[in-house]
Short mmCIF file of C-alpha atoms and ligand atoms in Angstrom, two decimals:
data_model
loop_
_atom_site.label_atom_id
_atom_site.label_comp_id
_atom_site.label_asym_id
_atom_site.label_seq_id
_atom_site.Cartn_x
_atom_site.Cartn_y
_atom_site.Cartn_z
CA UNK I 1 0.00 0.00 0.00
CA UNK I 2 1.34 3.47 -0.94
CA UNK I 3 2.32 5.67 2.00
CA UNK I 4 -0.49 8.18 2.59
CA UNK I 5 0.32 11.80 1.86
CA UNK I 6 0.41 13.91 5.02
CA UNK I 7 0.34 17.72 5.02
CA UNK I 8 -0.10 20.40 7.67
CA UNK I 9 -1.94 23.70 7.48
CA UNK I 10 -1.05 26.95 9.28
CA UNK I 11 -2.57 30.40 9.32
CA UNK I 12 -0.20 33.39 9.39
CA UNK I 13 0.25 34.67 12.99
CA UNK I 14 -0.66 38.28 13.71
CA UNK I 15 2.42 39.09 15.82
CA UNK I 16 6.19 38.73 15.42
CA UNK I 17 6.31 36.61 18.59
CA UNK I 18 3.66 34.30 17.14
CA UNK I 19 5.58 34.04 13.88
CA UNK I 20 8.82 33.22 15.71
CA UNK I 21 7.13 30.48 17.72
CA UNK I 22 5.51 29.03 14.60
CA UNK I 23 8.70 29.04 12.55
CA UNK I 24 11.03 27.82 15.28
CA UNK I 25 9.21 25.60 17.77
CA UNK I 26 6.07 24.39 15.96
CA UNK I 27 7.64 23.82 12.56
CA UNK I 28 10.69 22.09 14.02
CA UNK I 29 8.44 19.60 15.85
CA UNK I 30 5.98 19.00 13.00
CA UNK I 31 8.68 18.81 10.32
CA UNK I 32 10.14 15.80 12.14
CA UNK I 33 7.00 13.94 11.07
CA UNK I 34 8.09 14.31 7.44
CA UNK I 35 5.02 15.92 5.91
CA UNK I 36 4.85 16.32 2.15
CA UNK I 37 4.30 20.07 2.64
CA UNK I 38 2.99 22.80 4.93
CA UNK I 39 0.27 25.08 3.57
CA UNK I 40 -0.31 28.67 4.72
CA UNK I 41 -3.77 30.23 4.57
CA UNK I 42 -4.47 33.57 2.94
CA UNK I 43 -7.18 36.01 3.99
CA UNK I 44 -9.47 36.64 1.05
CA UNK I 45 -9.11 40.15 -0.32
CA UNK I 46 -5.46 40.31 0.63
CA UNK I 47 -6.10 40.78 4.36
CA UNK I 48 -3.06 38.62 5.23
CA UNK I 49 -1.01 39.22 2.07
CA UNK I 50 2.17 40.39 3.84
CA UNK I 51 1.82 37.95 6.72
CA UNK I 52 1.24 34.94 4.44
CA UNK I 53 4.16 35.92 2.23
CA UNK I 54 6.37 36.42 5.33
CA UNK I 55 5.72 32.89 6.63
CA UNK I 56 5.98 31.37 3.14
CA UNK I 57 9.33 33.00 2.36
CA UNK I 58 10.83 32.19 5.79
CA UNK I 59 9.85 28.52 5.51
CA UNK I 60 10.97 28.29 1.91
CA UNK I 61 14.37 29.82 2.82
CA UNK I 62 14.67 27.18 5.55
CA UNK I 63 14.31 24.51 2.85
CA UNK I 64 10.78 23.44 3.83
CA UNK I 65 8.19 22.57 1.16
CA UNK I 66 5.50 25.17 1.57
CA UNK I 67 2.27 25.80 -0.33
CA UNK I 68 0.70 29.25 -0.07
CA UNK I 69 -3.08 29.44 -0.27
CA UNK I 70 -4.26 31.93 -2.84
CA UNK I 71 -7.84 33.01 -2.17
CA UNK I 72 -8.63 35.96 -4.41
CA UNK I 73 -11.77 37.15 -2.59
CA UNK I 74 -11.83 40.82 -3.62
CA UNK I 75 -8.33 40.82 -5.23
CA UNK I 76 -8.13 41.60 -8.94
CA UNK I 77 -6.14 39.68 -11.53
CA UNK I 78 -3.13 42.01 -11.35
CA UNK I 79 -2.74 41.42 -7.59
CA UNK I 80 -2.98 37.66 -8.15
CA UNK I 81 -0.45 37.77 -10.99
CA UNK I 82 2.00 39.76 -8.84
CA UNK I 83 1.78 37.14 -6.10
CA UNK I 84 2.23 34.31 -8.59
CA UNK I 85 5.41 35.92 -9.91
CA UNK I 86 6.69 36.47 -6.36
CA UNK I 87 6.05 32.84 -5.38
CA UNK I 88 7.67 31.56 -8.55
CA UNK I 89 10.75 33.69 -7.87
CA UNK I 90 10.91 32.23 -4.34
CA UNK I 91 10.99 28.73 -5.80
CA UNK I 92 7.51 27.78 -4.53
CA UNK I 93 6.17 24.77 -6.43
CA UNK I 94 2.69 24.25 -4.99
CA UNK I 95 -0.40 26.43 -4.41
CA UNK I 96 -3.83 25.94 -2.87
CA UNK I 97 -6.21 27.89 -5.15
CA UNK I 98 -9.45 29.14 -3.62
CA UNK I 99 -12.20 31.64 -4.14
CA UNK I 100 -12.20 32.70 -0.50
CA UNK I 101 -14.95 34.61 1.20
CA UNK I 102 -15.01 38.31 0.38
CA UNK I 103 -14.71 40.34 3.60
CA UNK I 104 -17.75 42.55 4.14
CA UNK I 105 -17.41 46.08 2.76
CA UNK I 106 -14.72 45.10 0.24
CA UNK I 107 -16.91 45.30 -2.84
CA UNK I 108 -16.82 42.94 -5.80
CA UNK I 109 -14.85 44.82 -8.43
CA UNK I 110 -12.68 41.80 -9.13
CA UNK I 111 -13.04 39.95 -12.40
CA UNK I 112 -12.53 36.49 -10.90
CA UNK I 113 -15.68 34.83 -9.62
CA UNK I 114 -15.02 31.11 -9.08
CA UNK I 115 -11.94 29.17 -8.02
CA UNK I 116 -11.91 27.42 -11.41
CA UNK I 117 -11.11 30.80 -13.01
CA UNK I 118 -8.19 31.26 -10.61
CA UNK I 119 -6.86 27.83 -11.57
CA UNK I 120 -7.11 28.78 -15.25
CA UNK I 121 -5.34 32.09 -14.54
CA UNK I 122 -2.49 30.32 -12.73
CA UNK I 123 -2.06 27.92 -15.63
CA UNK I 124 -2.15 30.78 -18.15
CA UNK I 125 0.42 32.82 -16.21
CA UNK I 126 2.75 30.08 -14.97
CA UNK I 127 2.18 27.02 -17.18
CA UNK I 128 2.95 23.81 -15.33
CA UNK I 129 5.24 25.41 -12.77
CA UNK I 130 2.85 24.93 -9.82
CA UNK I 131 1.12 21.84 -8.48
CA UNK I 132 -2.36 23.19 -7.76
CA UNK I 133 -4.65 21.99 -4.98
CA UNK I 134 -8.29 23.10 -4.77
CA UNK I 135 -10.98 22.80 -2.09
CA UNK I 136 -13.58 20.00 -1.98
CA UNK I 137 -16.66 19.68 0.24
CA UNK I 138 -17.79 16.16 1.24
CA UNK I 139 -20.73 17.71 3.10
CA UNK I 140 -21.27 20.21 0.25
CA UNK I 141 -20.35 23.90 0.17
CA UNK I 142 -22.88 26.00 2.11
CA UNK I 143 -23.72 28.20 -0.92
CA UNK I 144 -24.23 25.26 -3.26
CA UNK I 145 -27.51 24.83 -5.10
CA UNK I 146 -27.31 21.04 -5.09
CA UNK I 147 -25.08 18.06 -4.32
CA UNK I 148 -24.66 17.34 -8.05
CA UNK I 149 -23.67 20.89 -8.98
CA UNK I 150 -21.05 21.06 -6.20
CA UNK I 151 -19.47 17.83 -7.49
CA UNK I 152 -19.59 19.20 -11.04
CA UNK I 153 -17.91 22.45 -9.96
CA UNK I 154 -15.12 20.45 -8.30
CA UNK I 155 -14.70 18.70 -11.64
CA UNK I 156 -14.58 22.09 -13.40
CA UNK I 157 -11.71 23.19 -11.10
CA UNK I 158 -9.78 19.98 -11.69
CA UNK I 159 -10.42 20.12 -15.45
CA UNK I 160 -9.15 23.72 -15.44
CA UNK I 161 -5.76 22.32 -14.44
CA UNK I 162 -5.73 21.57 -10.69
CA UNK I 163 -3.82 18.42 -9.70
CA UNK I 164 -5.76 17.37 -6.63
CA UNK I 165 -8.17 18.54 -3.95
CA UNK I 166 -8.14 18.90 -0.17
CA UNK I 167 -11.44 18.49 1.60
CA UNK I 168 -13.19 20.66 4.12
CA UNK I 169 -12.98 18.92 7.49
CA UNK I 170 -15.67 16.45 8.47
CA UNK I 171 -16.41 13.97 11.25
CA UNK I 172 -18.82 11.77 9.23
CA UNK I 173 -16.51 9.32 7.52
CA UNK I 174 -19.40 8.01 5.37
CA UNK I 175 -19.91 11.49 3.92
CA UNK I 176 -16.31 11.49 2.64
CA UNK I 177 -16.40 8.04 1.04
CA UNK I 178 -19.85 8.64 -0.47
CA UNK I 179 -18.48 11.89 -1.92
CA UNK I 180 -15.45 10.07 -3.39
CA UNK I 181 -17.85 7.61 -5.08
CA UNK I 182 -19.99 10.43 -6.48
CA UNK I 183 -16.89 12.25 -7.73
CA UNK I 184 -15.61 9.07 -9.40
CA UNK I 185 -19.04 8.58 -11.02
CA UNK I 186 -18.82 12.16 -12.33
CA UNK I 187 -15.49 11.33 -13.99
CA UNK I 188 -13.10 12.78 -11.39
CA UNK I 189 -9.96 10.68 -11.25
CA UNK I 190 -7.65 12.98 -9.25
CA UNK I 191 -6.98 12.47 -5.52
CA UNK I 192 -9.18 14.14 -2.92
CA UNK I 193 -7.22 14.32 0.34
CA UNK I 194 -9.13 14.27 3.61
CA UNK I 195 -8.99 17.50 5.62
CA UNK I 196 -8.95 16.80 9.34
CA UNK I 197 -9.57 19.24 12.17
CA UNK I 198 -8.35 17.97 15.54
CA UNK I 199 -10.77 18.72 18.39
CA UNK I 200 -9.55 20.91 21.24
CA UNK I 201 -12.14 23.55 22.03
CA UNK I 202 -15.84 22.80 21.64
CA UNK I 203 -17.27 26.35 21.44
CA UNK I 204 -14.84 27.49 18.74
CA UNK I 205 -15.30 24.33 16.74
CA UNK I 206 -19.10 24.53 16.91
CA UNK I 207 -19.13 28.18 15.77
CA UNK I 208 -16.68 27.62 12.93
CA UNK I 209 -18.39 24.42 11.77
CA UNK I 210 -21.73 26.18 11.56
CA UNK I 211 -20.23 28.83 9.26
CA UNK I 212 -18.39 26.48 6.92
CA UNK I 213 -21.10 23.82 6.68
CA UNK I 214 -19.22 21.00 8.47
CA UNK I 215 -21.46 18.86 10.65
CA UNK I 216 -20.44 17.81 14.14
CA UNK I 217 -22.39 14.60 14.81
CA UNK I 218 -24.88 14.82 17.68
CA UNK I 219 -23.10 12.18 19.77
CA UNK I 220 -19.87 14.19 19.63
CA UNK I 221 -21.72 17.42 20.58
CA UNK I 222 -23.45 15.73 23.51
CA UNK I 223 -20.25 14.16 24.80
CA UNK I 224 -18.33 17.45 24.52
CA UNK I 225 -21.12 19.42 26.18
CA UNK I 226 -21.11 16.99 29.08
CA UNK I 227 -17.43 17.77 29.75
CA UNK I 228 -18.22 21.47 30.35
CA UNK I 229 -14.95 23.24 31.23
CA UNK I 230 -13.02 20.02 31.81
CA UNK I 231 -10.41 20.70 29.13
CA UNK I 232 -8.39 17.55 29.82
CA UNK I 233 -11.38 15.32 29.17
CA UNK I 234 -12.26 17.26 26.00
CA UNK I 235 -8.67 16.89 24.78
CA UNK I 236 -8.60 13.16 25.56
CA UNK I 237 -11.97 12.53 23.91
CA UNK I 238 -10.96 14.63 20.87
CA UNK I 239 -7.76 12.61 20.48
CA UNK I 240 -9.65 9.32 20.57
CA UNK I 241 -12.34 10.40 18.12
CA UNK I 242 -9.99 12.00 15.59
CA UNK I 243 -7.41 9.19 15.76
CA UNK I 244 -10.21 6.69 15.07
CA UNK I 245 -11.51 8.82 12.20
CA UNK I 246 -8.05 9.01 10.61
CA UNK I 247 -7.44 5.30 11.11
CA UNK I 248 -10.73 4.44 9.39
CA UNK I 249 -9.90 6.82 6.54
CA UNK I 250 -6.49 5.31 5.94
CA UNK I 251 -7.70 1.70 6.36
CA UNK I 252 -10.45 2.39 3.83
CA UNK I 253 -8.18 3.86 1.17
CA UNK I 254 -8.10 7.64 1.65
CA UNK I 255 -5.05 8.88 -0.30
CA UNK I 256 -3.81 11.03 2.57
CA UNK I 257 -4.64 13.50 5.31
CA UNK I 258 -4.30 17.28 5.50
CA UNK I 259 -4.30 18.39 9.15
CA UNK I 260 -5.72 21.79 10.08
CA UNK I 261 -3.14 22.21 12.86
CA UNK I 262 -4.37 25.62 14.13
CA UNK I 263 -0.64 26.40 14.46
CA UNK I 264 -0.24 23.89 17.33
CA UNK I 265 2.01 20.84 17.56
CA UNK I 266 -0.61 19.07 19.67
CA UNK I 267 -2.89 17.26 19.14
CA UNK I 268 -1.82 16.77 15.49
CA UNK I 269 1.51 15.23 16.48
CA UNK I 270 -0.05 12.70 18.87
CA UNK I 271 -2.74 11.72 16.35
CA UNK I 272 -0.03 11.21 13.74
CA UNK I 273 1.98 9.04 16.13
CA UNK I 274 -1.14 7.07 17.17
CA UNK I 275 -1.59 6.16 13.50
CA UNK I 276 1.87 4.60 13.42
CA UNK I 277 2.78 6.47 10.26
P1 FAD J 1 -15.46 27.77 -5.56
O1 FAD J 1 -14.90 26.50 -6.06
O2 FAD J 1 -15.47 28.93 -6.50
O3 FAD J 1 -16.97 27.45 -5.07
C1 FAD J 1 -17.69 28.43 -4.33
C2 FAD J 1 -19.19 28.16 -4.51
O4 FAD J 1 -19.57 28.47 -5.85
C3 FAD J 1 -19.62 26.70 -4.29
O5 FAD J 1 -20.91 26.71 -3.73
C4 FAD J 1 -19.67 26.13 -5.70
O6 FAD J 1 -20.57 25.04 -5.79
C5 FAD J 1 -20.10 27.32 -6.52
N1 FAD J 1 -19.54 27.36 -7.85
C6 FAD J 1 -18.28 27.02 -8.24
N2 FAD J 1 -18.13 27.20 -9.57
C7 FAD J 1 -19.33 27.69 -10.02
C8 FAD J 1 -19.82 28.09 -11.31
N3 FAD J 1 -19.04 28.03 -12.39
N4 FAD J 1 -21.09 28.55 -11.39
C9 FAD J 1 -21.90 28.63 -10.31
N5 FAD J 1 -21.49 28.23 -9.06
C10 FAD J 1 -20.22 27.79 -8.94
N6 FAD J 1 -10.63 30.62 2.59
C11 FAD J 1 -9.80 31.69 2.67
O7 FAD J 1 -10.27 32.83 2.62
N7 FAD J 1 -8.44 31.51 2.80
C12 FAD J 1 -7.86 30.29 2.83
O8 FAD J 1 -6.62 30.19 2.94
C13 FAD J 1 -8.71 29.14 2.74
N8 FAD J 1 -8.19 27.88 2.74
C14 FAD J 1 -9.02 26.80 2.57
C15 FAD J 1 -8.46 25.53 2.46
C16 FAD J 1 -9.26 24.42 2.26
C17 FAD J 1 -8.63 23.05 2.12
C18 FAD J 1 -10.70 24.57 2.20
C19 FAD J 1 -11.59 23.38 2.03
C20 FAD J 1 -11.26 25.85 2.29
C21 FAD J 1 -10.44 26.97 2.46
N9 FAD J 1 -10.96 28.28 2.52
C22 FAD J 1 -10.12 29.36 2.61
C23 FAD J 1 -12.42 28.49 2.46
C24 FAD J 1 -12.93 28.75 1.02
O9 FAD J 1 -12.32 29.89 0.48
C25 FAD J 1 -14.45 28.93 1.11
O10 FAD J 1 -15.06 27.71 1.40
C26 FAD J 1 -15.10 29.62 -0.08
O11 FAD J 1 -16.45 29.96 0.31
C27 FAD J 1 -15.19 28.75 -1.33
O12 FAD J 1 -13.98 28.63 -1.94
P2 FAD J 1 -13.76 27.61 -3.16
O13 FAD J 1 -12.38 27.76 -3.61
O14 FAD J 1 -14.25 26.26 -2.81
O15 FAD J 1 -14.78 28.29 -4.24
#
């Protein structure tokens, strides 16, 4: 069996101290696990442009494979092209191409509308230089009109030149495998890596999941609620649930896992070790 692909996601820290910790302590620990790459999120509309670029260039200079996210949001094509040229000059070889969510009050003067158009723009500007990842939604994107159209739009992004997809996080393993089957039936033959969000804080997770359309199963909600402020029990339960989820994914043929690390070594590192990878 091929070794599953493992990757780790960061968001750019807001402070210099946060950036130092991320680059020195967190990355040193997580890099020992030999991930294929680290990806760095990008605030749609350029809200983290400098911060994302700062983390990307520091990691790239340290010889680490790093994949900037590029979510155009309210950015226009010129801003996207400038970033592409900068990343190419830095020797970056992989991008995560996204539409992003346009921050309120930013307007919609940009010409790009869907992520598939960004993928086409990257290919037009940079040929085959970048490996391109796009986003996939096993529980369906919240703005989608239908299950079928969301699958078709994933196909459009891949047909526009993306190499593979990373999924939104989920806790229903059946939703992921059903989605893979539906994608295969629609003619998608590129890998769709499973995005995994470790569980550490129930309130934050519940709020975020509501916004991005990821379902937390009722039994997990009830269990977490019953722990109240007992953070140790929440952490222990989260480790068990997410390790089991990852194990089932890998045993059942998922091509790899992309961990939303939230810039923390734990619990990602322990889950990884529990899997015996
Ligand atoms: P699209 O693929 O453009 O899809 C958006 C919606 O439009 C979907 O409902 C889709 O069904 C529909 N659609 C697509 N094409 C068409 C079409 N041709 N006609 C009509 N409808 C269409 N956000 C950030 O701001 N920064 C990040 O760094 C970031 N990283 C992420 C990483 C991953 C792995 C994932 C899963 C999400 C990430 N997001 C990020 C969130 C993402 O930007 C949002 O989910 C956003 O709302 C959709 O982006 P998309 O690239 O999937 O858009």
